[in-house]
Backbone as numpy.savetxt, mean C-alpha at the origin, in Angstrom:
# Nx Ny Nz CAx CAy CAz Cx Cy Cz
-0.82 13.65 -9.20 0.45 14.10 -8.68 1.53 13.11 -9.12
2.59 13.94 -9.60 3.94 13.09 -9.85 4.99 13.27 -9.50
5.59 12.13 -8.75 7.45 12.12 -7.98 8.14 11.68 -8.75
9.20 12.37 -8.63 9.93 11.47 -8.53 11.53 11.66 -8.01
12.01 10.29 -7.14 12.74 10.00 -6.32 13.49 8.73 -6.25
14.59 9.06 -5.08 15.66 7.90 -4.84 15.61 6.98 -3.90
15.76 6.41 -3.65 15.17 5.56 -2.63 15.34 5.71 -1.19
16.56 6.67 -1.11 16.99 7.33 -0.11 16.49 8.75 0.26
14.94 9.35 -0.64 14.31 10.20 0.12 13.12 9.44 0.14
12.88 8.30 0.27 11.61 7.47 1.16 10.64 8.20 1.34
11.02 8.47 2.61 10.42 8.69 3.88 9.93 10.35 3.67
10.66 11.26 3.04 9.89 12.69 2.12 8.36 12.19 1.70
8.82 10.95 0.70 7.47 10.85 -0.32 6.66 10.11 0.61
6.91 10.04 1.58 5.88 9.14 2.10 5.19 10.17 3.11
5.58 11.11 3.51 5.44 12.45 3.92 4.34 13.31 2.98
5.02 13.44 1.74 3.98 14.36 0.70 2.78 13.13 0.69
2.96 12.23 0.68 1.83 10.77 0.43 0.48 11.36 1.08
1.02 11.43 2.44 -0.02 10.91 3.71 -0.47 12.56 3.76
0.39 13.86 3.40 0.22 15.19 3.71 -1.29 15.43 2.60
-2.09 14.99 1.39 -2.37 14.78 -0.18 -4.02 15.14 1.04
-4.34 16.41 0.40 -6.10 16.58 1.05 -6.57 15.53 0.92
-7.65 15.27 1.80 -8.33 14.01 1.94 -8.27 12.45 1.05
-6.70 12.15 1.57 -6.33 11.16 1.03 -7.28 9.94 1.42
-7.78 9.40 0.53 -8.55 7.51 0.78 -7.33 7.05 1.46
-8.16 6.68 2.59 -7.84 5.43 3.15 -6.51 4.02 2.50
-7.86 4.03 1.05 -7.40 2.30 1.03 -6.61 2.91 -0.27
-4.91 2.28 -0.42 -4.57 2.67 -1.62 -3.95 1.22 -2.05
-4.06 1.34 -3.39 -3.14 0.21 -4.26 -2.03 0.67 -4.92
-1.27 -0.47 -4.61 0.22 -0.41 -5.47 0.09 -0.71 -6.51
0.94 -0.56 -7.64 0.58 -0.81 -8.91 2.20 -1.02 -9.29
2.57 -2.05 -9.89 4.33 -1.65 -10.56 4.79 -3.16 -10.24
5.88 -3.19 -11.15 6.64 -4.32 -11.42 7.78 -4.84 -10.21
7.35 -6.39 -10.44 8.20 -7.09 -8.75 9.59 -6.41 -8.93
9.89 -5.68 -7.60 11.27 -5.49 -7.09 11.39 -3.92 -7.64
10.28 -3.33 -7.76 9.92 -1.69 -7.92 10.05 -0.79 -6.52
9.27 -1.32 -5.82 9.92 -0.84 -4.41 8.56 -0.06 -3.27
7.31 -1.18 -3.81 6.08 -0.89 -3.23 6.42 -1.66 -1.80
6.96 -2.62 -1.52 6.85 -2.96 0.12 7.73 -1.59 0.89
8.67 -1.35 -0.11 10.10 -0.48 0.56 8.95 0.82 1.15
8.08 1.37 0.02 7.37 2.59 -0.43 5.78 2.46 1.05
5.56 1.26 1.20 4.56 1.16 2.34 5.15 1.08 3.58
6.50 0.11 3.81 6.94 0.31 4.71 7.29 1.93 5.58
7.95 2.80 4.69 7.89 4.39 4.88 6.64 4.84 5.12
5.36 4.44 4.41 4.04 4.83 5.06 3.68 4.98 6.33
3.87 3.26 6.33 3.46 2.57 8.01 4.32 3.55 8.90
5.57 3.77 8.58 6.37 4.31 9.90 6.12 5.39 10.15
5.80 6.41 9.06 5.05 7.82 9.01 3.67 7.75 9.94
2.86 6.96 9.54 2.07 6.39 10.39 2.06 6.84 11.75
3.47 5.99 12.35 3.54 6.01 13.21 3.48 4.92 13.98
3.84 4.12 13.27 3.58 2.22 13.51 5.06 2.07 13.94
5.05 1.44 15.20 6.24 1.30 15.75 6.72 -0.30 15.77
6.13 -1.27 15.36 6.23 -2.53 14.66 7.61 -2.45 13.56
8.40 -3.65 13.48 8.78 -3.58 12.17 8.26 -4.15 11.49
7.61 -3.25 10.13 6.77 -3.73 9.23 7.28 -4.63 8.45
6.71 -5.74 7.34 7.92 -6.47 6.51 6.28 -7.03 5.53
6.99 -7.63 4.53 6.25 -7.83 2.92 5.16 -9.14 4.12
3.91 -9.09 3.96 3.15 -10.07 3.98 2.92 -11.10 3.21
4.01 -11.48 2.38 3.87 -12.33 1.12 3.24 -13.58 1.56
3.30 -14.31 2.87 2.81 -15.92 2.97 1.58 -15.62 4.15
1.29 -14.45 4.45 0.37 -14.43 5.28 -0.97 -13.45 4.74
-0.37 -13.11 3.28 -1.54 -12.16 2.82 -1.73 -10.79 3.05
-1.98 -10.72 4.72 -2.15 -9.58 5.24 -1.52 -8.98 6.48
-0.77 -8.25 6.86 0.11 -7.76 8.08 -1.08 -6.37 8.91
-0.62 -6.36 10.17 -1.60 -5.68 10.69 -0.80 -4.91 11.91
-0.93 -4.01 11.81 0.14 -2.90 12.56 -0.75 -1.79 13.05
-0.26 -1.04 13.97 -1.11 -0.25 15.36 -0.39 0.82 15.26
-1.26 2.11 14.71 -0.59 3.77 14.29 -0.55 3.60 15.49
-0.09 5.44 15.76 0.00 6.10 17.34 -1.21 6.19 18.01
-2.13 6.48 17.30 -3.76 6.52 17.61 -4.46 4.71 18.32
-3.59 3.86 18.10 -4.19 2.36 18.55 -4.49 2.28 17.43
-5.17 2.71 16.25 -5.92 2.49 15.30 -5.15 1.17 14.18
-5.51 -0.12 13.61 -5.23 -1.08 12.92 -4.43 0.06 11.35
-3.50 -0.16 11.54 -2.83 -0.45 9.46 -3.03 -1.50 8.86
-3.18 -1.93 7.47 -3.03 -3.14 6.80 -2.65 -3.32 5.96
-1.78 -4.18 6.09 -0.74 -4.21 4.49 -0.90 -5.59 3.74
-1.32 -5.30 2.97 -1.84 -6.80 2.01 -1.26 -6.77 0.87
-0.54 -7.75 0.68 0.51 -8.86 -0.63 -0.21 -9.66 -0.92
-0.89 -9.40 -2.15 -1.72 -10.42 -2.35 -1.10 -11.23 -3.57
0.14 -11.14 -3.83 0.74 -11.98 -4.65 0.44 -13.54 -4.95
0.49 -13.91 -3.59 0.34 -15.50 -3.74 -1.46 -15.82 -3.78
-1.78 -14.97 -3.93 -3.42 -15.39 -4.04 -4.17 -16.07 -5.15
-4.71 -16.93 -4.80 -5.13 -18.30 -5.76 -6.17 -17.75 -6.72
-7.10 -16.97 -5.87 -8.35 -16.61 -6.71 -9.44 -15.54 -5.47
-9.64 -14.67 -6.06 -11.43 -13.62 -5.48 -11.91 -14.36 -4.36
-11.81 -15.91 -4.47 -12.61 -16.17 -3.80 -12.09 -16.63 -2.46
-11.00 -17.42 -2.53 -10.05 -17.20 -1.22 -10.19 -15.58 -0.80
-9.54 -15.01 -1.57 -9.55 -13.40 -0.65 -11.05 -13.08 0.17
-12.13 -13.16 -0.37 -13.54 -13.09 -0.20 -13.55 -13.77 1.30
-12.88 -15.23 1.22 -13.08 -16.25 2.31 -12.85 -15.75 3.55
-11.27 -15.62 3.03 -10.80 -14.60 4.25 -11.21 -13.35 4.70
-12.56 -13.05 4.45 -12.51 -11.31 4.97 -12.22 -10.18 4.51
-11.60 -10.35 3.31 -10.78 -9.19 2.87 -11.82 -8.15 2.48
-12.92 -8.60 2.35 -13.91 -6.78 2.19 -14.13 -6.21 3.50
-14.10 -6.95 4.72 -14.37 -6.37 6.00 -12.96 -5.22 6.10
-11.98 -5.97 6.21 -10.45 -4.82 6.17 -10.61 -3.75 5.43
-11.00 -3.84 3.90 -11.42 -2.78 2.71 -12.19 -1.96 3.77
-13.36 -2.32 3.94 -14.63 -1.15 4.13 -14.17 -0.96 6.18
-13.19 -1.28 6.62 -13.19 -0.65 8.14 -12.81 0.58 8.37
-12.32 1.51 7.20 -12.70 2.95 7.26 -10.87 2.63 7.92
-10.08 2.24 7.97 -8.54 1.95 8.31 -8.20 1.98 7.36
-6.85 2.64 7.52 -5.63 2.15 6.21 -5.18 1.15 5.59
-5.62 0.73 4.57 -5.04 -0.27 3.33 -4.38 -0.19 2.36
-3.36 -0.66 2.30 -2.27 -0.51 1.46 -2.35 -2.16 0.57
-2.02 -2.00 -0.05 -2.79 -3.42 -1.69 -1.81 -3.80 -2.01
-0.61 -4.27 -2.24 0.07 -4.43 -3.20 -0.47 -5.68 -3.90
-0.37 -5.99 -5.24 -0.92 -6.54 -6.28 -2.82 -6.65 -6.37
-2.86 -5.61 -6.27 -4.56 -5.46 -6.27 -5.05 -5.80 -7.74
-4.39 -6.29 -8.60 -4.98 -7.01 -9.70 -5.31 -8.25 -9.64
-5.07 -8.99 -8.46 -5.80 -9.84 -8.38 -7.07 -10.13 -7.31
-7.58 -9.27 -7.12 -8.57 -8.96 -7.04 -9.84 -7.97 -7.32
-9.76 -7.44 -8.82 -10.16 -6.47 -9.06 -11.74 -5.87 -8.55
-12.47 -7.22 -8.54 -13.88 -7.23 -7.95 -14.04 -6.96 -6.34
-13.02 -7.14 -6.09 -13.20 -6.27 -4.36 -12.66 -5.38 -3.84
-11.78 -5.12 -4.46 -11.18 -3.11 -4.45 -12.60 -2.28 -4.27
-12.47 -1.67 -3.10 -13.60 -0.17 -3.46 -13.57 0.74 -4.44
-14.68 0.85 -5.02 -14.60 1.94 -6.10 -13.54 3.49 -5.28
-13.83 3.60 -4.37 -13.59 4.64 -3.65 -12.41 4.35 -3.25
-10.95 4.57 -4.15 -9.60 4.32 -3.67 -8.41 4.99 -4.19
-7.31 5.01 -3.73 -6.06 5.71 -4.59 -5.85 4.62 -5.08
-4.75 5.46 -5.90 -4.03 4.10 -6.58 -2.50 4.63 -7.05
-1.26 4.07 -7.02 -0.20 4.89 -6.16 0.63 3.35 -7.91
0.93 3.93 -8.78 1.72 3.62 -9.70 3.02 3.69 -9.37
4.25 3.05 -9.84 5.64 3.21 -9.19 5.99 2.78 -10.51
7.17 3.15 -11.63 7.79 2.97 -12.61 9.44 3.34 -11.89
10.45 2.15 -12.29 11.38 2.12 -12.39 12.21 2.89 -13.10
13.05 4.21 -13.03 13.73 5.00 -14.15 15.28 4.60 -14.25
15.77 4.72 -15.38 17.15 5.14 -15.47 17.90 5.54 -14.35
18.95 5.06 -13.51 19.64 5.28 -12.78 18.91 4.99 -11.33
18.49 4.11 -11.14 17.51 3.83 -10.07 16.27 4.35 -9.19
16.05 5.79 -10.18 15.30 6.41 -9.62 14.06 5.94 -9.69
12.98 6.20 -9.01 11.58 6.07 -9.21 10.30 7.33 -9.51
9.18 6.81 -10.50 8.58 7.68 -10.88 6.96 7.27 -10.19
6.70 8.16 -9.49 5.56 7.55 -8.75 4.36 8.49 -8.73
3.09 7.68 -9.48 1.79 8.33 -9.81 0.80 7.94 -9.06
0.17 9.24 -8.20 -0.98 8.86 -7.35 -2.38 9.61 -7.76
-3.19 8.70 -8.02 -4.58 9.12 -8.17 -5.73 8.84 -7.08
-6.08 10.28 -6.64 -6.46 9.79 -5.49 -8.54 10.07 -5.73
């Protein structure tokens, strides 16, 4: 499936996102810093139904937010991550495999602990600020 949009219909695509038949759980961001994957999860989470204000986990790794259901969200920036094996340290396959929502941004650095079993949600920057956004689910 392919969008594309302004940044000011968000909260639509984050709508068609979550609406996608048996969408996985755990998805990764994919796209270049200042593309607009925190902006693009944040609209998730709130669709969600996460009444938290969500914000980039950049120094904490991972953010953890409560749908309408009680049920855990997780939003992981794994930007500042040293190496597999810190992430490993911390837990990060328990969050993957809790059958909860995961949202990845920079999941290339960890390629060995991504579930085979995942979306993966591309974002390209267009001409005139629009965005072009590819989900393989």
């Amino acid at each position: 499936m392919t969008l594309t949009y302004s940044l000011d219909e968000i909260e639509n695509v984050a709508k068609e996102i979550l609406a996608i038949p048996l969408l996985k759980k755990v998805i990764t961001f994919h796209a270049e810093m200042g593309a607009g994957k925190t902006t693009l999860i944040k609209a998730l989470v709130k669709e969600l139904g996460v009444a938290d204000n969500s914000s980039s986990p950049t120094f904490s790794l991972v953010n953890e937010y409560e749908d309408l259901n009680g049920d855990p969200v997780y939003h992981f920036d794994l930007y500042r991550l040293n190496s597999e094996e810190e992430a490993y340290d911390m837990g990060i396959d328990e969050y993957f495999y809790s059958g909860n929502w995961c949202f990845i941004e920079w999941p290339e650095k960890t390629p060995n602990l991504i579930p085979i079993d995942h979306a993966a949600i591309s974002i390209k920057v267009k001409p005139g600020g629009k965005r072009e956004l590819q989900i393989k689910n």
